[in-house]
PDB file of C-alpha atoms in Angstrom:
ATOM      1  CA  UNK A   1      19.305  13.335  10.448  1.00 47.00           C
ATOM      2  CA  UNK A   2      19.541  15.826   8.323  1.00 52.00           C
ATOM      3  CA  UNK A   3      16.331  17.438   7.286  1.00 53.00           C
ATOM      4  CA  UNK A   4      16.128  18.948   2.964  1.00 65.00           C
ATOM      5  CA  UNK A   5      14.556  20.881   0.870  1.00 75.00           C
ATOM      6  CA  UNK A   6      15.934  19.612  -1.747  1.00 78.00           C
ATOM      7  CA  UNK A   7      13.077  17.712  -4.244  1.00 82.00           C
ATOM      8  CA  UNK A   8      13.433  14.458  -4.282  1.00 78.00           C
ATOM      9  CA  UNK A   9      15.374  13.611  -7.512  1.00 80.00           C
ATOM     10  CA  UNK A  10      17.714  16.525  -7.090  1.00 83.00           C
ATOM     11  CA  UNK A  11      18.967  14.121  -3.805  1.00 79.00           C
ATOM     12  CA  UNK A  12      18.347  10.745  -5.484  1.00 75.00           C
ATOM     13  CA  UNK A  13      20.389  11.694  -8.579  1.00 76.00           C
ATOM     14  CA  UNK A  14      23.258  13.824  -6.027  1.00 76.00           C
ATOM     15  CA  UNK A  15      23.329  10.043  -3.492  1.00 71.00           C
ATOM     16  CA  UNK A  16      24.380   8.492  -6.941  1.00 67.00           C
ATOM     17  CA  UNK A  17      26.304  10.787  -8.221  1.00 69.00           C
ATOM     18  CA  UNK A  18      28.483  10.798  -4.953  1.00 67.00           C
ATOM     19  CA  UNK A  19      28.489   7.591  -4.836  1.00 60.00           C
ATOM     20  CA  UNK A  20      30.150   7.853  -8.514  1.00 55.00           C
ATOM     21  CA  UNK A  21      26.701   5.960 -11.011  1.00 52.00           C
ATOM     22  CA  UNK A  22      23.998   6.270 -12.319  1.00 47.00           C
ATOM     23  CA  UNK A  23      22.959   3.239 -10.576  1.00 51.00           C
ATOM     24  CA  UNK A  24      23.236   2.270  -6.752  1.00 48.00           C
ATOM     25  CA  UNK A  25      23.462  -0.719  -7.740  1.00 49.00           C
ATOM     26  CA  UNK A  26      27.331  -0.926  -8.849  1.00 47.00           C
ATOM     27  CA  UNK A  27      28.755   0.373  -6.043  1.00 48.00           C
ATOM     28  CA  UNK A  28      28.307  -2.352  -2.711  1.00 44.00           C
ATOM     29  CA  UNK A  29      26.084  -1.007  -0.479  1.00 59.00           C
ATOM     30  CA  UNK A  30      23.231  -1.965   1.121  1.00 63.00           C
ATOM     31  CA  UNK A  31      20.929  -0.036  -0.100  1.00 73.00           C
ATOM     32  CA  UNK A  32      17.897  -0.742   3.023  1.00 73.00           C
ATOM     33  CA  UNK A  33      20.162   1.497   5.375  1.00 77.00           C
ATOM     34  CA  UNK A  34      19.615   4.898   2.989  1.00 81.00           C
ATOM     35  CA  UNK A  35      15.806   4.238   2.785  1.00 84.00           C
ATOM     36  CA  UNK A  36      15.241   3.250   5.958  1.00 84.00           C
ATOM     37  CA  UNK A  37      17.279   7.245   6.356  1.00 86.00           C
ATOM     38  CA  UNK A  38      15.080   8.795   3.758  1.00 88.00           C
ATOM     39  CA  UNK A  39      11.523   6.979   5.557  1.00 89.00           C
ATOM     40  CA  UNK A  40      13.036   8.268   9.502  1.00 90.00           C
ATOM     41  CA  UNK A  41      12.865  11.656   7.849  1.00 90.00           C
ATOM     42  CA  UNK A  42       9.845  11.876   6.908  1.00 91.00           C
ATOM     43  CA  UNK A  43      10.851  11.004   3.348  1.00 91.00           C
ATOM     44  CA  UNK A  44       9.109   7.867   1.556  1.00 92.00           C
ATOM     45  CA  UNK A  45       8.832   9.338  -1.783  1.00 92.00           C
ATOM     46  CA  UNK A  46      12.497   9.336  -1.673  1.00 91.00           C
ATOM     47  CA  UNK A  47      12.914   6.553   0.100  1.00 91.00           C
ATOM     48  CA  UNK A  48      10.692   4.534  -3.021  1.00 92.00           C
ATOM     49  CA  UNK A  49      12.509   6.233  -5.411  1.00 89.00           C
ATOM     50  CA  UNK A  50      15.808   4.989  -3.996  1.00 87.00           C
ATOM     51  CA  UNK A  51      13.605   1.756  -3.892  1.00 88.00           C
ATOM     52  CA  UNK A  52      14.329   2.040  -7.454  1.00 86.00           C
ATOM     53  CA  UNK A  53      18.493   1.740  -7.551  1.00 81.00           C
ATOM     54  CA  UNK A  54      17.930  -1.890  -5.734  1.00 84.00           C
ATOM     55  CA  UNK A  55      18.385  -4.629  -7.299  1.00 82.00           C
ATOM     56  CA  UNK A  56      18.326  -7.496  -5.434  1.00 86.00           C
ATOM     57  CA  UNK A  57      14.409  -8.279  -6.109  1.00 91.00           C
ATOM     58  CA  UNK A  58      14.556  -9.951  -2.315  1.00 91.00           C
ATOM     59  CA  UNK A  59      15.322  -6.420  -0.725  1.00 89.00           C
ATOM     60  CA  UNK A  60      13.856  -4.402  -2.163  1.00 92.00           C
ATOM     61  CA  UNK A  61      10.245  -6.185  -2.692  1.00 94.00           C
ATOM     62  CA  UNK A  62      10.235  -6.707   1.399  1.00 93.00           C
ATOM     63  CA  UNK A  63      10.788  -3.272   2.004  1.00 92.00           C
ATOM     64  CA  UNK A  64       8.147  -1.775  -0.531  1.00 94.00           C
ATOM     65  CA  UNK A  65       5.873  -4.398   1.827  1.00 93.00           C
ATOM     66  CA  UNK A  66       7.002  -2.466   4.788  1.00 91.00           C
ATOM     67  CA  UNK A  67       6.197   0.999   2.793  1.00 92.00           C
ATOM     68  CA  UNK A  68       2.387  -0.357   1.989  1.00 89.00           C
ATOM     69  CA  UNK A  69       3.985  -0.175  -1.024  1.00 91.00           C
ATOM     70  CA  UNK A  70       1.686  -3.265  -2.297  1.00 88.00           C
ATOM     71  CA  UNK A  71       1.080  -2.450  -6.700  1.00 86.00           C
ATOM     72  CA  UNK A  72       4.739  -1.476  -6.696  1.00 91.00           C
ATOM     73  CA  UNK A  73       5.673  -4.916  -4.660  1.00 93.00           C
ATOM     74  CA  UNK A  74       3.566  -6.980  -7.361  1.00 90.00           C
ATOM     75  CA  UNK A  75       5.605  -5.316 -10.139  1.00 89.00           C
ATOM     76  CA  UNK A  76       8.777  -5.569  -8.764  1.00 92.00           C
ATOM     77  CA  UNK A  77       8.738  -8.914  -7.549  1.00 92.00           C
ATOM     78  CA  UNK A  78       7.056 -10.220 -11.926  1.00 88.00           C
ATOM     79  CA  UNK A  79       9.795  -8.894 -13.199  1.00 89.00           C
ATOM     80  CA  UNK A  80      12.428 -10.680 -10.667  1.00 91.00           C
ATOM     81  CA  UNK A  81      10.864 -13.842 -12.794  1.00 86.00           C
ATOM     82  CA  UNK A  82      11.225 -15.430  -8.674  1.00 89.00           C
ATOM     83  CA  UNK A  83       7.423 -16.442  -7.876  1.00 86.00           C
ATOM     84  CA  UNK A  84       8.459 -16.790  -4.316  1.00 88.00           C
ATOM     85  CA  UNK A  85       8.317 -13.346  -4.251  1.00 92.00           C
ATOM     86  CA  UNK A  86       5.033 -12.749  -6.266  1.00 88.00           C
ATOM     87  CA  UNK A  87       2.663 -15.185  -3.617  1.00 86.00           C
ATOM     88  CA  UNK A  88       4.790 -13.542  -0.281  1.00 91.00           C
ATOM     89  CA  UNK A  89       3.000 -10.884  -2.219  1.00 91.00           C
ATOM     90  CA  UNK A  90      -0.045 -11.773  -2.429  1.00 86.00           C
ATOM     91  CA  UNK A  91      -0.220 -13.339   0.816  1.00 86.00           C
ATOM     92  CA  UNK A  92       0.719 -10.105   2.352  1.00 88.00           C
ATOM     93  CA  UNK A  93      -2.266  -8.506   0.146  1.00 84.00           C
ATOM     94  CA  UNK A  94      -4.811 -10.569   0.726  1.00 78.00           C
ATOM     95  CA  UNK A  95      -7.690  -8.558   2.112  1.00 71.00           C
ATOM     96  CA  UNK A  96      -8.653 -10.669   5.466  1.00 69.00           C
ATOM     97  CA  UNK A  97     -11.260  -7.811   6.792  1.00 69.00           C
ATOM     98  CA  UNK A  98     -14.606  -6.690   5.299  1.00 74.00           C
ATOM     99  CA  UNK A  99     -11.925  -3.816   3.769  1.00 75.00           C
ATOM    100  CA  UNK A 100     -13.492  -2.104   0.696  1.00 79.00           C
ATOM    101  CA  UNK A 101     -10.537  -0.250  -0.233  1.00 79.00           C
ATOM    102  CA  UNK A 102      -7.872  -3.322   0.582  1.00 78.00           C
ATOM    103  CA  UNK A 103     -10.179  -5.492  -1.013  1.00 82.00           C
ATOM    104  CA  UNK A 104     -10.534  -3.800  -4.720  1.00 83.00           C
ATOM    105  CA  UNK A 105      -6.496  -2.794  -4.570  1.00 81.00           C
ATOM    106  CA  UNK A 106      -6.430  -6.531  -4.012  1.00 81.00           C
ATOM    107  CA  UNK A 107      -8.542  -7.627  -6.924  1.00 84.00           C
ATOM    108  CA  UNK A 108      -7.134  -4.911  -8.588  1.00 85.00           C
ATOM    109  CA  UNK A 109      -3.980  -6.685  -8.927  1.00 81.00           C
ATOM    110  CA  UNK A 110      -4.692  -9.480 -10.220  1.00 83.00           C
ATOM    111  CA  UNK A 111      -6.789  -8.500 -12.296  1.00 87.00           C
ATOM    112  CA  UNK A 112      -3.191  -6.048 -14.171  1.00 85.00           C
ATOM    113  CA  UNK A 113      -0.753  -9.054 -13.221  1.00 83.00           C
ATOM    114  CA  UNK A 114      -1.833 -12.177 -15.057  1.00 86.00           C
ATOM    115  CA  UNK A 115       0.663 -14.416 -13.497  1.00 82.00           C
ATOM    116  CA  UNK A 116      -0.478 -13.164 -10.266  1.00 81.00           C
ATOM    117  CA  UNK A 117      -3.790 -13.895 -10.647  1.00 85.00           C
ATOM    118  CA  UNK A 118      -2.426 -17.654 -11.817  1.00 84.00           C
ATOM    119  CA  UNK A 119      -0.762 -17.979  -9.536  1.00 80.00           C
ATOM    120  CA  UNK A 120      -3.504 -16.979  -7.149  1.00 79.00           C
ATOM    121  CA  UNK A 121      -6.002 -19.666  -8.503  1.00 82.00           C
ATOM    122  CA  UNK A 122      -3.346 -22.564  -8.342  1.00 81.00           C
ATOM    123  CA  UNK A 123      -2.768 -21.486  -4.852  1.00 75.00           C
ATOM    124  CA  UNK A 124      -6.756 -21.224  -3.873  1.00 78.00           C
ATOM    125  CA  UNK A 125      -6.764 -24.593  -5.255  1.00 80.00           C
ATOM    126  CA  UNK A 126      -4.516 -26.594  -3.567  1.00 77.00           C
ATOM    127  CA  UNK A 127      -5.762 -24.181  -0.392  1.00 72.00           C
ATOM    128  CA  UNK A 128      -8.412 -24.277   1.708  1.00 63.00           C
ATOM    129  CA  UNK A 129      -9.197 -21.626   1.544  1.00 56.00           C
ATOM    130  CA  UNK A 130     -12.539 -21.109   3.637  1.00 51.00           C
ATOM    131  CA  UNK A 131     -10.430 -22.111   7.254  1.00 47.00           C
TER     132      UNK A 131
END
């Protein structure tokens, strides 16, 4: 891996220029390989920004969740219109222990996203959440 002192924005621009477009979605490229290299190089911010160019929400959302970017993953899942992805993010975000920060993040996500809130309410009504 090459270590760069360039800013995240400079690297993103260099990658897109090298590929001949303004969007990585313009070329047939498995962006996840580039994202993984950015993460390995300790450039999580670059990896997250590069994911904005991933045209497939089915790749983008899980990658964001692997980097604990649940809020952004929820935004992308809702924008995709894929309610299965929204459900996947909700289930991954649901706090399983009494961690105040995780509970606040989960509640804020539901408060800020009416679609996610409605889907979670429907899931709770259909599921015995006490088990």
